[in-house]
Amino acid sequence: MNSSKFFFSKYIILIFTHILLINVNISAQEKHLIIDCFKRQIQLNKQFKTITSISNRQHVESYTEDTLHYCLDMLKNIMCNDFDSNLFKEYIDLLIENSNSSDEAIFYPIGEIFKCAPDSTVFYISKILNQEKKKQITDYLLFSYKNVCIKCDSIQIIELNNFLKKINL
């Protein structure tokens, strides 16, 4: 009887280990997909700035609406479950390179990420050396947080401002 309990326990541990490894692998694949998506968007946005053809502009806008928005949703889910500094850096690069975008959806995830990981968000923003870029990201954070946090009270907005003062922004 004891040997069957031991076998069963060993089997359960093996199943949980397998599930954990699958989740880690999926997460790594998702992160890679998101980073590729961001890099493609940056590349398309650079082209967008010089494109005169309406069909080419529509292609860029279509990629943004169809693919990038999906990647941004994945980003929020991953970052709120397990903050990843490399993924956050890639997102910051995307924000800076897409400052010309009128698509507000690009900017919303930073507010969502701040809501679930405020210390990490502020820590990594504080590490941006270029003061102009740091100010730009901070402005996006304020804009996004106020928009994604419609039900937030003024105390939460004040807390955000206090966080930003800590890093002298």
PDB file of C-alpha atoms in Angstrom:
ATOM      1  CA  MET A   1       0.000   0.000   0.000  1.00  0.00           C
ATOM      2  CA  ASN A   2       2.803   2.425   0.874  1.00  0.00           C
ATOM      3  CA  SER A   3       4.522   1.783  -2.429  1.00  0.00           C
ATOM      4  CA  SER A   4       1.336   2.759  -4.311  1.00  0.00           C
ATOM      5  CA  LYS A   5       1.079   6.022  -2.330  1.00  0.00           C
ATOM      6  CA  PHE A   6       4.737   6.721  -3.064  1.00  0.00           C
ATOM      7  CA  PHE A   7       4.201   6.020  -6.771  1.00  0.00           C
ATOM      8  CA  PHE A   8       1.081   8.211  -6.814  1.00  0.00           C
ATOM      9  CA  SER A   9       2.894  11.080  -5.038  1.00  0.00           C
ATOM     10  CA  LYS A  10       5.823  10.791  -7.406  1.00  0.00           C
ATOM     11  CA  TYR A  11       3.421  10.791 -10.363  1.00  0.00           C
ATOM     12  CA  ILE A  12       1.621  13.931  -9.112  1.00  0.00           C
ATOM     13  CA  ILE A  13       4.932  15.740  -8.611  1.00  0.00           C
ATOM     14  CA  LEU A  14       5.984  14.763 -12.116  1.00  0.00           C
ATOM     15  CA  ILE A  15       2.729  16.128 -13.572  1.00  0.00           C
ATOM     16  CA  PHE A  16       3.065  19.447 -11.711  1.00  0.00           C
ATOM     17  CA  THR A  17       6.687  19.773 -12.809  1.00  0.00           C
ATOM     18  CA  HIS A  18       5.668  19.134 -16.406  1.00  0.00           C
ATOM     19  CA  ILE A  19       2.872  21.738 -16.194  1.00  0.00           C
ATOM     20  CA  LEU A  20       5.281  24.264 -14.691  1.00  0.00           C
ATOM     21  CA  LEU A  21       7.833  23.677 -17.446  1.00  0.00           C
ATOM     22  CA  ILE A  22       5.146  24.057 -20.112  1.00  0.00           C
ATOM     23  CA  ASN A  23       4.029  27.359 -18.559  1.00  0.00           C
ATOM     24  CA  VAL A  24       7.608  28.652 -18.410  1.00  0.00           C
ATOM     25  CA  ASN A  25       8.159  27.664 -22.037  1.00  0.00           C
ATOM     26  CA  ILE A  26       4.886  29.275 -23.175  1.00  0.00           C
ATOM     27  CA  SER A  27       5.753  32.411 -21.263  1.00  0.00           C
ATOM     28  CA  ALA A  28       9.191  32.551 -22.919  1.00  0.00           C
ATOM     29  CA  GLN A  29       7.564  32.054 -26.318  1.00  0.00           C
ATOM     30  CA  GLU A  30       5.017  34.771 -25.587  1.00  0.00           C
ATOM     31  CA  LYS A  31       7.743  37.175 -24.508  1.00  0.00           C
ATOM     32  CA  HIS A  32       9.696  36.480 -27.678  1.00  0.00           C
ATOM     33  CA  LEU A  33       6.545  37.010 -29.749  1.00  0.00           C
ATOM     34  CA  ILE A  34       5.841  40.314 -28.010  1.00  0.00           C
ATOM     35  CA  ILE A  35       9.398  41.571 -28.509  1.00  0.00           C
ATOM     36  CA  ASP A  36       9.269  40.633 -32.203  1.00  0.00           C
ATOM     37  CA  CYS A  37       5.909  42.373 -32.483  1.00  0.00           C
ATOM     38  CA  PHE A  38       7.312  45.550 -30.886  1.00  0.00           C
ATOM     39  CA  LYS A  39      10.387  45.542 -33.132  1.00  0.00           C
ATOM     40  CA  ARG A  40       8.205  45.099 -36.214  1.00  0.00           C
ATOM     41  CA  GLN A  41       5.978  47.981 -35.100  1.00  0.00           C
ATOM     42  CA  ILE A  42       9.022  50.225 -34.601  1.00  0.00           C
ATOM     43  CA  GLN A  43      10.253  49.324 -38.079  1.00  0.00           C
ATOM     44  CA  LEU A  44       6.821  49.950 -39.626  1.00  0.00           C
ATOM     45  CA  ASN A  45       6.459  53.231 -37.778  1.00  0.00           C
ATOM     46  CA  LYS A  46       9.784  54.470 -39.154  1.00  0.00           C
ATOM     47  CA  GLN A  47       8.537  53.619 -42.639  1.00  0.00           C
ATOM     48  CA  PHE A  48       5.165  55.211 -41.873  1.00  0.00           C
ATOM     49  CA  LYS A  49       6.840  58.565 -41.282  1.00  0.00           C
ATOM     50  CA  THR A  50       8.101  58.618 -44.878  1.00  0.00           C
ATOM     51  CA  ILE A  51       5.281  56.790 -46.699  1.00  0.00           C
ATOM     52  CA  THR A  52       3.145  58.770 -49.074  1.00  0.00           C
ATOM     53  CA  SER A  53       1.084  55.875 -50.460  1.00  0.00           C
ATOM     54  CA  ILE A  54      -2.298  55.482 -48.783  1.00  0.00           C
ATOM     55  CA  SER A  55      -2.258  51.686 -49.202  1.00  0.00           C
ATOM     56  CA  ASN A  56       1.120  51.440 -47.448  1.00  0.00           C
ATOM     57  CA  ARG A  57      -0.133  53.639 -44.607  1.00  0.00           C
ATOM     58  CA  GLN A  58      -3.201  51.409 -44.297  1.00  0.00           C
ATOM     59  CA  HIS A  59      -0.914  48.363 -44.047  1.00  0.00           C
ATOM     60  CA  VAL A  60       0.923  49.944 -41.115  1.00  0.00           C
ATOM     61  CA  GLU A  61      -2.341  50.941 -39.432  1.00  0.00           C
ATOM     62  CA  SER A  62      -3.732  47.450 -39.981  1.00  0.00           C
ATOM     63  CA  TYR A  63      -0.687  45.856 -38.331  1.00  0.00           C
ATOM     64  CA  THR A  64      -1.071  48.183 -35.376  1.00  0.00           C
ATOM     65  CA  GLU A  65      -4.759  47.453 -34.899  1.00  0.00           C
ATOM     66  CA  ASP A  66      -4.637  43.724 -35.613  1.00  0.00           C
ATOM     67  CA  THR A  67      -1.289  42.529 -34.292  1.00  0.00           C
ATOM     68  CA  LEU A  68       0.170  45.141 -31.972  1.00  0.00           C
ATOM     69  CA  HIS A  69      -2.980  45.497 -29.868  1.00  0.00           C
ATOM     70  CA  TYR A  70      -2.965  41.730 -29.278  1.00  0.00           C
ATOM     71  CA  CYS A  71       0.710  41.899 -28.238  1.00  0.00           C
ATOM     72  CA  LEU A  72      -0.051  44.778 -25.872  1.00  0.00           C
ATOM     73  CA  ASP A  73      -2.774  42.704 -24.203  1.00  0.00           C
ATOM     74  CA  MET A  74      -0.324  39.831 -23.789  1.00  0.00           C
ATOM     75  CA  LEU A  75       2.226  42.291 -22.360  1.00  0.00           C
ATOM     76  CA  LYS A  76      -0.189  43.488 -19.669  1.00  0.00           C
ATOM     77  CA  ASN A  77      -1.014  39.930 -18.637  1.00  0.00           C
ATOM     78  CA  ILE A  78       2.601  38.835 -18.440  1.00  0.00           C
ATOM     79  CA  MET A  79       3.841  41.959 -16.666  1.00  0.00           C
ATOM     80  CA  CYS A  80       1.101  41.870 -14.062  1.00  0.00           C
ATOM     81  CA  ASN A  81       1.827  38.221 -13.279  1.00  0.00           C
ATOM     82  CA  ASP A  82       5.619  38.454 -13.331  1.00  0.00           C
ATOM     83  CA  PHE A  83       7.351  41.784 -14.054  1.00  0.00           C
ATOM     84  CA  ASP A  84      10.045  41.252 -16.680  1.00  0.00           C
ATOM     85  CA  SER A  85      12.588  44.077 -16.942  1.00  0.00           C
ATOM     86  CA  ASN A  86      13.727  43.108 -20.458  1.00  0.00           C
ATOM     87  CA  LEU A  87      10.161  43.067 -21.750  1.00  0.00           C
ATOM     88  CA  PHE A  88       9.481  46.390 -20.030  1.00  0.00           C
ATOM     89  CA  LYS A  89      12.569  47.899 -21.692  1.00  0.00           C
ATOM     90  CA  GLU A  90      11.317  46.741 -25.096  1.00  0.00           C
ATOM     91  CA  TYR A  91       7.938  48.305 -24.353  1.00  0.00           C
ATOM     92  CA  ILE A  92       9.588  51.591 -23.344  1.00  0.00           C
ATOM     93  CA  ASP A  93      11.506  51.538 -26.650  1.00  0.00           C
ATOM     94  CA  LEU A  94       8.202  51.022 -28.461  1.00  0.00           C
ATOM     95  CA  LEU A  95       6.645  53.988 -26.664  1.00  0.00           C
ATOM     96  CA  ILE A  96       9.558  56.275 -27.487  1.00  0.00           C
ATOM     97  CA  GLU A  97       9.696  55.212 -31.140  1.00  0.00           C
ATOM     98  CA  ASN A  98       5.922  55.590 -31.549  1.00  0.00           C
ATOM     99  CA  SER A  99       5.563  59.003 -29.972  1.00  0.00           C
ATOM    100  CA  ASN A 100       4.058  60.206 -33.254  1.00  0.00           C
ATOM    101  CA  SER A 101       1.200  57.706 -32.963  1.00  0.00           C
ATOM    102  CA  SER A 102      -2.355  58.880 -32.492  1.00  0.00           C
ATOM    103  CA  ASP A 103      -3.320  55.378 -31.334  1.00  0.00           C
ATOM    104  CA  GLU A 104      -3.783  55.731 -27.584  1.00  0.00           C
ATOM    105  CA  ALA A 105      -3.954  51.958 -27.101  1.00  0.00           C
ATOM    106  CA  ILE A 106      -0.159  51.839 -27.380  1.00  0.00           C
ATOM    107  CA  PHE A 107       0.149  53.949 -24.242  1.00  0.00           C
ATOM    108  CA  TYR A 108      -2.474  52.258 -22.016  1.00  0.00           C
ATOM    109  CA  PRO A 109      -0.427  49.234 -20.897  1.00  0.00           C
ATOM    110  CA  ILE A 110       2.057  51.357 -18.940  1.00  0.00           C
ATOM    111  CA  GLY A 111      -0.789  52.501 -16.670  1.00  0.00           C
ATOM    112  CA  GLU A 112      -2.042  48.930 -16.261  1.00  0.00           C
ATOM    113  CA  ILE A 113       1.471  47.727 -15.481  1.00  0.00           C
ATOM    114  CA  PHE A 114       1.911  50.519 -12.942  1.00  0.00           C
ATOM    115  CA  LYS A 115      -1.378  49.513 -11.276  1.00  0.00           C
ATOM    116  CA  CYS A 116      -0.175  45.965 -10.629  1.00  0.00           C
ATOM    117  CA  ALA A 117       3.593  46.592 -10.259  1.00  0.00           C
ATOM    118  CA  PRO A 118       4.131  50.214  -9.180  1.00  0.00           C
ATOM    119  CA  ASP A 119       7.536  49.791  -7.543  1.00  0.00           C
ATOM    120  CA  SER A 120       9.045  47.920 -10.489  1.00  0.00           C
ATOM    121  CA  THR A 121       7.560  50.348 -13.002  1.00  0.00           C
ATOM    122  CA  VAL A 122       8.939  53.398 -11.237  1.00  0.00           C
ATOM    123  CA  PHE A 123      12.279  51.701 -10.601  1.00  0.00           C
ATOM    124  CA  TYR A 124      12.846  50.984 -14.290  1.00  0.00           C
ATOM    125  CA  ILE A 125      11.608  54.388 -15.429  1.00  0.00           C
ATOM    126  CA  SER A 126      14.021  55.971 -12.952  1.00  0.00           C
ATOM    127  CA  LYS A 127      16.882  54.102 -14.676  1.00  0.00           C
ATOM    128  CA  ILE A 128      16.280  55.895 -17.999  1.00  0.00           C
ATOM    129  CA  LEU A 129      19.317  58.141 -18.384  1.00  0.00           C
ATOM    130  CA  ASN A 130      18.007  60.465 -21.060  1.00  0.00           C
ATOM    131  CA  GLN A 131      15.949  63.025 -19.117  1.00  0.00           C
ATOM    132  CA  GLU A 132      13.842  63.977 -22.128  1.00  0.00           C
ATOM    133  CA  LYS A 133      12.870  60.338 -22.705  1.00  0.00           C
ATOM    134  CA  LYS A 134      12.247  59.827 -18.992  1.00  0.00           C
ATOM    135  CA  LYS A 135       9.890  62.826 -18.998  1.00  0.00           C
ATOM    136  CA  GLN A 136       8.166  61.491 -22.107  1.00  0.00           C
ATOM    137  CA  ILE A 137       7.586  58.073 -20.502  1.00  0.00           C
ATOM    138  CA  THR A 138       6.398  59.711 -17.288  1.00  0.00           C
ATOM    139  CA  ASP A 139       3.874  61.761 -19.258  1.00  0.00           C
ATOM    140  CA  TYR A 140       2.627  58.566 -20.930  1.00  0.00           C
ATOM    141  CA  LEU A 141       2.354  56.915 -17.532  1.00  0.00           C
ATOM    142  CA  LEU A 142       0.291  59.778 -16.116  1.00  0.00           C
ATOM    143  CA  PHE A 143      -1.949  59.886 -19.180  1.00  0.00           C
ATOM    144  CA  SER A 144      -2.414  56.130 -19.235  1.00  0.00           C
ATOM    145  CA  TYR A 145      -2.960  55.693 -15.529  1.00  0.00           C
ATOM    146  CA  LYS A 146      -5.657  58.364 -15.491  1.00  0.00           C
ATOM    147  CA  ASN A 147      -7.383  56.695 -18.449  1.00  0.00           C
ATOM    148  CA  VAL A 148      -7.158  53.060 -17.370  1.00  0.00           C
ATOM    149  CA  CYS A 149      -7.962  53.959 -13.812  1.00  0.00           C
ATOM    150  CA  ILE A 150     -11.277  55.682 -14.442  1.00  0.00           C
ATOM    151  CA  LYS A 151     -12.655  54.304 -11.187  1.00  0.00           C
ATOM    152  CA  CYS A 152      -9.589  55.360  -9.241  1.00  0.00           C
ATOM    153  CA  ASP A 153     -10.046  58.083  -6.733  1.00  0.00           C
ATOM    154  CA  SER A 154      -7.907  61.186  -6.457  1.00  0.00           C
ATOM    155  CA  ILE A 155      -5.865  59.560  -3.661  1.00  0.00           C
ATOM    156  CA  GLN A 156      -4.557  56.941  -6.108  1.00  0.00           C
ATOM    157  CA  ILE A 157      -3.626  59.665  -8.607  1.00  0.00           C
ATOM    158  CA  ILE A 158      -1.839  61.529  -5.792  1.00  0.00           C
ATOM    159  CA  GLU A 159       0.024  58.304  -4.931  1.00  0.00           C
ATOM    160  CA  LEU A 160       1.212  58.085  -8.533  1.00  0.00           C
ATOM    161  CA  ASN A 161       2.436  61.675  -8.393  1.00  0.00           C
ATOM    162  CA  ASN A 162       4.255  60.888  -5.130  1.00  0.00           C
ATOM    163  CA  PHE A 163       5.924  57.870  -6.754  1.00  0.00           C
ATOM    164  CA  LEU A 164       7.096  60.076  -9.592  1.00  0.00           C
ATOM    165  CA  LYS A 165       8.423  62.709  -7.192  1.00  0.00           C
ATOM    166  CA  LYS A 166      10.546  60.006  -5.561  1.00  0.00           C
ATOM    167  CA  ILE A 167      12.488  59.691  -8.786  1.00  0.00           C
ATOM    168  CA  ASN A 168      12.593  63.446  -9.341  1.00  0.00           C
ATOM    169  CA  LEU A 169      10.255  63.645 -12.302  1.00  0.00           C
TER     170      LEU A 169
END
